[in-house]
Short mmCIF file of C-alpha atoms in Angstrom, two decimals:
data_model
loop_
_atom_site.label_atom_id
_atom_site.label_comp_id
_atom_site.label_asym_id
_atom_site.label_seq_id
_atom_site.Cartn_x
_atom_site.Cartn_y
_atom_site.Cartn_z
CA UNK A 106 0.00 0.00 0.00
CA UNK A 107 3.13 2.69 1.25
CA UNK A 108 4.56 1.81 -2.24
CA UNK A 109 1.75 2.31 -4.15
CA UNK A 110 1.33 5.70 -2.49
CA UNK A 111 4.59 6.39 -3.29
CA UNK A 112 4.68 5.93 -6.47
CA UNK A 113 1.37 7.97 -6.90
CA UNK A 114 3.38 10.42 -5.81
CA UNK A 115 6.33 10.42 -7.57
CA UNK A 116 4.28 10.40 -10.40
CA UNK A 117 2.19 13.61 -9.45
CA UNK A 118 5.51 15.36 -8.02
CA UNK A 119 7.28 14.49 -11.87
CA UNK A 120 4.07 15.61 -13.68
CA UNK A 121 3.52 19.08 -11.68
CA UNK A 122 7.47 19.35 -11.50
CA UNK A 123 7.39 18.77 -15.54
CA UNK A 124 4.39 20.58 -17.01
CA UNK A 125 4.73 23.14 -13.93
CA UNK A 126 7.43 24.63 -15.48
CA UNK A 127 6.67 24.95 -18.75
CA UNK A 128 3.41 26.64 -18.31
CA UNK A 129 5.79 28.86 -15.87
CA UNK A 130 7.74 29.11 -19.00
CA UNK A 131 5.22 29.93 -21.21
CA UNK A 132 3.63 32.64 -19.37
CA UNK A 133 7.05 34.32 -19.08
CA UNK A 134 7.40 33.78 -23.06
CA UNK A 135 3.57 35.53 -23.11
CA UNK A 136 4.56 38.43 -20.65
CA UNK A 137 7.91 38.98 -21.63
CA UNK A 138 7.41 39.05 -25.66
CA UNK A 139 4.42 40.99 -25.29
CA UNK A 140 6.21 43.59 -23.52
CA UNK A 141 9.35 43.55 -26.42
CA UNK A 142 6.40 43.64 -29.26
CA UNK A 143 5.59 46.60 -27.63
CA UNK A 144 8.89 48.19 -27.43
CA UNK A 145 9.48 47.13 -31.04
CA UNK A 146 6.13 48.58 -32.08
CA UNK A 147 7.35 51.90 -30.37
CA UNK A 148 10.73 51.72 -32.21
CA UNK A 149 8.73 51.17 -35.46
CA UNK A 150 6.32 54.41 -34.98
CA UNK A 151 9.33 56.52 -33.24
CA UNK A 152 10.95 55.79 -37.33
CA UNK A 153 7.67 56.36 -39.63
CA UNK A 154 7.47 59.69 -37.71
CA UNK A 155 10.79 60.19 -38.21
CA UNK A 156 10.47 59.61 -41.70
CA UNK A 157 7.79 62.01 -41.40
CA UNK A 158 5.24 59.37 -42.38
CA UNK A 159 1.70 60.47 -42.16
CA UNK A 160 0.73 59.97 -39.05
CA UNK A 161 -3.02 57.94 -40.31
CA UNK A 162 -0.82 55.61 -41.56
CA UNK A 163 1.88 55.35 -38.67
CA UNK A 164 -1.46 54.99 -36.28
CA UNK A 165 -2.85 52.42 -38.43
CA UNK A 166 0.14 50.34 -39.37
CA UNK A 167 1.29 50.66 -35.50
CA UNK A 168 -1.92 48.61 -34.47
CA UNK A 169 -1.03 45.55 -37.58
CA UNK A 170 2.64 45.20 -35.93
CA UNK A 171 1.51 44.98 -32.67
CA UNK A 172 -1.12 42.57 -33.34
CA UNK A 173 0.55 40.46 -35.36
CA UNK A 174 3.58 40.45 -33.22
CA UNK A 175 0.95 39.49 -30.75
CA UNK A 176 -0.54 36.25 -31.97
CA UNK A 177 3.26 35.20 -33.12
CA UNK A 178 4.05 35.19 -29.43
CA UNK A 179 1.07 33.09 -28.32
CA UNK A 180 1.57 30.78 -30.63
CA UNK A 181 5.47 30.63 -29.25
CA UNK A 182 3.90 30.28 -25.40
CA UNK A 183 1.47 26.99 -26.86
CA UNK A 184 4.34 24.96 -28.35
CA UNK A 185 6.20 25.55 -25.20
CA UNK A 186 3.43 23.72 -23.42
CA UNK A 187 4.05 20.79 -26.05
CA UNK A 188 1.08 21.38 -28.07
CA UNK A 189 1.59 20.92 -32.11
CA UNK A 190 1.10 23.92 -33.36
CA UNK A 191 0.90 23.14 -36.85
CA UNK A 192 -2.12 21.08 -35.92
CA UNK A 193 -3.63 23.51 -33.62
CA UNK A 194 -3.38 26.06 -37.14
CA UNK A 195 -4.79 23.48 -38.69
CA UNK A 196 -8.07 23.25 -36.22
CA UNK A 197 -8.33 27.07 -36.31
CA UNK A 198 -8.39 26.77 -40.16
CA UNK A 199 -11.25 24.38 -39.81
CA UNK A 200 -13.36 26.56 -37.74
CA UNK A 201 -12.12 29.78 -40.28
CA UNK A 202 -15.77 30.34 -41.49
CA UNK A 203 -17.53 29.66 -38.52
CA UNK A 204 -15.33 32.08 -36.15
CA UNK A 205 -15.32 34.29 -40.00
CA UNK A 206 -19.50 34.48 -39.72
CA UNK A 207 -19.53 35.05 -36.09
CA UNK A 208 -16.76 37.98 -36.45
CA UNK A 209 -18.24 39.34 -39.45
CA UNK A 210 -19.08 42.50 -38.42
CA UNK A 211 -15.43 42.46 -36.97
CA UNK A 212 -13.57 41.65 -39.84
CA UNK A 213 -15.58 43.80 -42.27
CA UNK A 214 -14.24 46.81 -39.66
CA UNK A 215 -10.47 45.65 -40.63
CA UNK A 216 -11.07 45.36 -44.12
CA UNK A 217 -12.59 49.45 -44.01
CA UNK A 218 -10.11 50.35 -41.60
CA UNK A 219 -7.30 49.25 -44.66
CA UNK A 220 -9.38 50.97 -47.06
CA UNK A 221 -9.46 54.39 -45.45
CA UNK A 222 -5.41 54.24 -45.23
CA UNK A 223 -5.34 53.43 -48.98
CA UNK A 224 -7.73 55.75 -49.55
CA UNK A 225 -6.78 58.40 -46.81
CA UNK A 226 -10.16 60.60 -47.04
CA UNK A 227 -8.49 62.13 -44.13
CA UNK A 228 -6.00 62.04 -41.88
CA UNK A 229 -4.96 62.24 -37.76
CA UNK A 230 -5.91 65.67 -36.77
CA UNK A 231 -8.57 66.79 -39.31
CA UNK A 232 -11.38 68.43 -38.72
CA UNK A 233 -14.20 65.59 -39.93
CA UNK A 234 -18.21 64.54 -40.12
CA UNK A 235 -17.95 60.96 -40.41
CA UNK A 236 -21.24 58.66 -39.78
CA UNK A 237 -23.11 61.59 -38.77
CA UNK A 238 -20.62 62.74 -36.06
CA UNK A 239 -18.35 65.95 -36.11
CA UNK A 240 -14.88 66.06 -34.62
CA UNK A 241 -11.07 65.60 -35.01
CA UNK A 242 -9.42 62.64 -35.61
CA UNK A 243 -7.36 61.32 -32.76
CA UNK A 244 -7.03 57.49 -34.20
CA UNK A 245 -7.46 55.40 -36.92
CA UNK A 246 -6.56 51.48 -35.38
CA UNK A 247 -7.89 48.29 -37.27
CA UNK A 248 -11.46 48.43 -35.87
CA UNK A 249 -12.77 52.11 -35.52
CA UNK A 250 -11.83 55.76 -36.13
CA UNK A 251 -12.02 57.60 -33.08
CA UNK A 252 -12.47 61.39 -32.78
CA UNK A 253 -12.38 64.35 -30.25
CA UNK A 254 -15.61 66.52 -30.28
CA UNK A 255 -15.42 70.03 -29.82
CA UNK A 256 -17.01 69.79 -25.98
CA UNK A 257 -14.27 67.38 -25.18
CA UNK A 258 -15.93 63.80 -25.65
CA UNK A 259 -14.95 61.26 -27.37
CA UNK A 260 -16.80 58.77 -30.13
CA UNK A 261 -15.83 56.15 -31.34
CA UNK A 262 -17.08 54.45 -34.97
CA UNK A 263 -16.21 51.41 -36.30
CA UNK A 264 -14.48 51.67 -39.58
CA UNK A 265 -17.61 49.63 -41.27
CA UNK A 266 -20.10 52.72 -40.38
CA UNK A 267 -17.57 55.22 -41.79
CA UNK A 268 -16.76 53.91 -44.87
CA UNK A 269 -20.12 53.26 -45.47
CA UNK A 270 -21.19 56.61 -45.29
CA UNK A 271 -20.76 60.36 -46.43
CA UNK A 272 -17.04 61.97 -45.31
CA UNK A 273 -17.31 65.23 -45.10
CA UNK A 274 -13.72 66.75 -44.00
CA UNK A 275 -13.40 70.40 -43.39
CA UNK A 276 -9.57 70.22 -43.34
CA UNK A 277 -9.10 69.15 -46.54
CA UNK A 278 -8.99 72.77 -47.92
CA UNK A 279 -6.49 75.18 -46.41
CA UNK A 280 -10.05 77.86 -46.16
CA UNK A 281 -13.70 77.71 -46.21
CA UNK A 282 -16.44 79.95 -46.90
CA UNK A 283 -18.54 80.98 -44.55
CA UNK A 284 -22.10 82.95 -44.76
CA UNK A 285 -23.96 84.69 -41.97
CA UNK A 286 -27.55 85.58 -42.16
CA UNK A 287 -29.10 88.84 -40.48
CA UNK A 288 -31.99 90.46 -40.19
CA UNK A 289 -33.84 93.61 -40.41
CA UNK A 290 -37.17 95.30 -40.69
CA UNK A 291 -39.01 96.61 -43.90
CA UNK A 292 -39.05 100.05 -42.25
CA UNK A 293 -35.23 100.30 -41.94
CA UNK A 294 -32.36 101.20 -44.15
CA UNK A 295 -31.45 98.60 -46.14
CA UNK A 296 -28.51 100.89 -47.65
CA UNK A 297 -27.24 101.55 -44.40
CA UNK A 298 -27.64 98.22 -42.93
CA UNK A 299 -25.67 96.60 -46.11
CA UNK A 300 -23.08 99.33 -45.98
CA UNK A 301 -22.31 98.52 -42.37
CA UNK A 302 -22.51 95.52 -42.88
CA UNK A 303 -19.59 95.66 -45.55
CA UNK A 304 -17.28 97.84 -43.10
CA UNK A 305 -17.44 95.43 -40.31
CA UNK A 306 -16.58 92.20 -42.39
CA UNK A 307 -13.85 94.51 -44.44
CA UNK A 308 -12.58 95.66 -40.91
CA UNK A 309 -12.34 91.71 -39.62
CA UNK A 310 -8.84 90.76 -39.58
CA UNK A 311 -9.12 87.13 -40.11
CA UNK A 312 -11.14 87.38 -42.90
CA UNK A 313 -9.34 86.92 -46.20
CA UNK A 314 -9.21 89.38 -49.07
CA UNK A 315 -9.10 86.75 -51.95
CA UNK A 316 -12.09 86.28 -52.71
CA UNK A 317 -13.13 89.41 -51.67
CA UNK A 318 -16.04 89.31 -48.76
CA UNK A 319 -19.54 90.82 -49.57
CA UNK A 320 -23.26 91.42 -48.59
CA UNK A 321 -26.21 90.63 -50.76
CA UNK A 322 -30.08 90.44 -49.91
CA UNK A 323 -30.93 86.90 -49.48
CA UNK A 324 -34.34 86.77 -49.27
CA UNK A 325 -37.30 88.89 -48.57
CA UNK A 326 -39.02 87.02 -45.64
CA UNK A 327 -42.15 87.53 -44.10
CA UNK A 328 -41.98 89.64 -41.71
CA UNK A 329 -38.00 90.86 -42.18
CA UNK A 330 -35.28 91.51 -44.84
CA UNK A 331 -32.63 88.63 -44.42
CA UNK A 332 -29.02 89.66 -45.98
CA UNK A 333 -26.05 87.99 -46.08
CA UNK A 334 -22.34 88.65 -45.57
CA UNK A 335 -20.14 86.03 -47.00
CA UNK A 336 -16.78 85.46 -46.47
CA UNK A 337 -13.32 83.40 -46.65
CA UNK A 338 -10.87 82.09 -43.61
CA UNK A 339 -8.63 80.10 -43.18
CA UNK A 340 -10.09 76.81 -41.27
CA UNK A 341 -8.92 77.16 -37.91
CA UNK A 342 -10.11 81.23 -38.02
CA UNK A 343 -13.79 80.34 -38.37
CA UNK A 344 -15.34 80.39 -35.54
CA UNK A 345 -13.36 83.52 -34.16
CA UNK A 346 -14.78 85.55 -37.09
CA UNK A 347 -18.33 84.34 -37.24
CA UNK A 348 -18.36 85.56 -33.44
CA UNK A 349 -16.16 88.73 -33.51
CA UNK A 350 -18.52 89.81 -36.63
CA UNK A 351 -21.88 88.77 -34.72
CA UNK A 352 -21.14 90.60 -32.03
CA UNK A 353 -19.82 93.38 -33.99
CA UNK A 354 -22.92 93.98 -35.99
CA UNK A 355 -25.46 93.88 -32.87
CA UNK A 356 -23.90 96.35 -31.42
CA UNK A 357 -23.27 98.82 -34.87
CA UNK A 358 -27.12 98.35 -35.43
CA UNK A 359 -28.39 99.10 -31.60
CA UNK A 360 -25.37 102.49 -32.29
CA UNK A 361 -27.26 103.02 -35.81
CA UNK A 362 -31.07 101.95 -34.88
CA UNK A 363 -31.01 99.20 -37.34
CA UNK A 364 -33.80 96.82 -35.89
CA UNK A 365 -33.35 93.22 -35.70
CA UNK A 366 -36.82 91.44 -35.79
CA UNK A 367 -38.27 89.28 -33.66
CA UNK A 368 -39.70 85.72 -35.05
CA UNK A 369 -43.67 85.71 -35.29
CA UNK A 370 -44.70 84.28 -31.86
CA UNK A 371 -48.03 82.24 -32.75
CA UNK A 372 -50.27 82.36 -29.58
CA UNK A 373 -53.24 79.94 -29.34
CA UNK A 374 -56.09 80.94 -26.57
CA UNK A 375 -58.58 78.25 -25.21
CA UNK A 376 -62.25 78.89 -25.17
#
């Protein structure tokens, strides 16, 4: 019986003892190359930038290396456990179209995500509506573009919903246009409102002289004369001007009694 429990033993002491170790093993081949595929990944970016590389395609291309780095190294930590690889490939090439259906959605996000760095509709930093969202681009990986509204939150849309739709990209174009609408009554000057009109966009330092800025009637509206002042800036001045002029021409029409009309306020009264 004592050598029958001994040799139990032995045998449980030689298997933990044997397989102990190389699953110790592996997991240091797991941990330890996953932190070099990482430092090689860095190396990698720290040269495309270097290179001056656009940085969509540095972001991108940085995700592939890691990744791909990453599954080498598992499959490294499995056939230190003893396990035939080549087999185990062969079992995941088996089940390729059933784990290819159920990651569908996935993969079709990886084959868009390589289409917009072919393409390059835009690139890290622009100023984009993608899928119905504004914002800047902060990163373009293999599964989603990810961007930075203007209130400081961040979406994220996978690459399937953006290459699928309209991509509008405001930063494509060194300027834009941009057209304001005001307001003013029948009774007023429409001379004098379009004339200050003209001084205060002509006055606007950020606004560009080529093409020249100007003021047209847009439309006579119901109850008020709606003209426009259109103008040119470069992209990142656009905002600044639509408010300095805004503000500008409220206060030159209180100075010059231009009105500014109301909207019709419809008022409904039970009986």
């Amino acid at each position: 019986m004592n050598l029958h429990m001994d040799l139990s033993w032995t045998v449980i002491v030689n298997f933990v003892t044997l397989y102990g170790v190389k699953v110790l093993a592996s997991l240091l081949i797991f941990f330890v190359g996953k932190k070099i595929a990482s430092i090689i990944t860095a190396i990698v970016v720290k040269g495309m930038r270097t290179s001056k590389i656009d940085e969509t395609i540095t972001s991108f291309f940085s995700n592939v290396i890691y990744f791909g780095l990453l599954v080498v190294i598992i499959l490294a930590a499995i056939s230190n456990l003893g396990i035939n690889t080549t087999s185990f490939l062969a079992v995941l090439g088996t089940a390729g179209l059933a784990i290819g259906l159920a990651l569908q959605g996935t993969l079709s996000n990886v084959g868009a995500g390589i289409l917009l760095v072919f393409f390059r509709p835009f690139k890290i930093g622009h100023s984009v509506q993608v899928a119905g969202e504004n914002g800047i681009v902060e990163e373009l990986n293999l599964f989603s573009v990810i961007l930075k509204t203007g209130d400081n939150k961040q979406i994220i849309i996978p690459n399937s919903a953006v290459i699928g739709k309209n991509i509008i990209n405001f930063s494509a174009k060194p300027t834009s246009r941009v057209d304001l609408i005001f307001n003013i009554g029948y009774e007023d000057d429409l001379l004098l409102a379009k004339n200050t009109l003209q001084e205060i966009v002509n006055s606007e330092a950020k606004v560009l002289n080529d093409p020249a800025p100007f003021v047209a009637v847009s439309e006579l509206a119901q109850t008020s004369v709606k003209l426009m002042v259109r103008f040119w800036v470069k992209n990142e001045d656009s905002a600044t001007a639509s408010f300095s002029i805004t503000e500008k021409v409220k206060l030159a029409f209180d100075e010059k009694r231009i009105s500014i009309p109301h909207p019709p306020v419809s008022v409904t009264t039970e009986i």
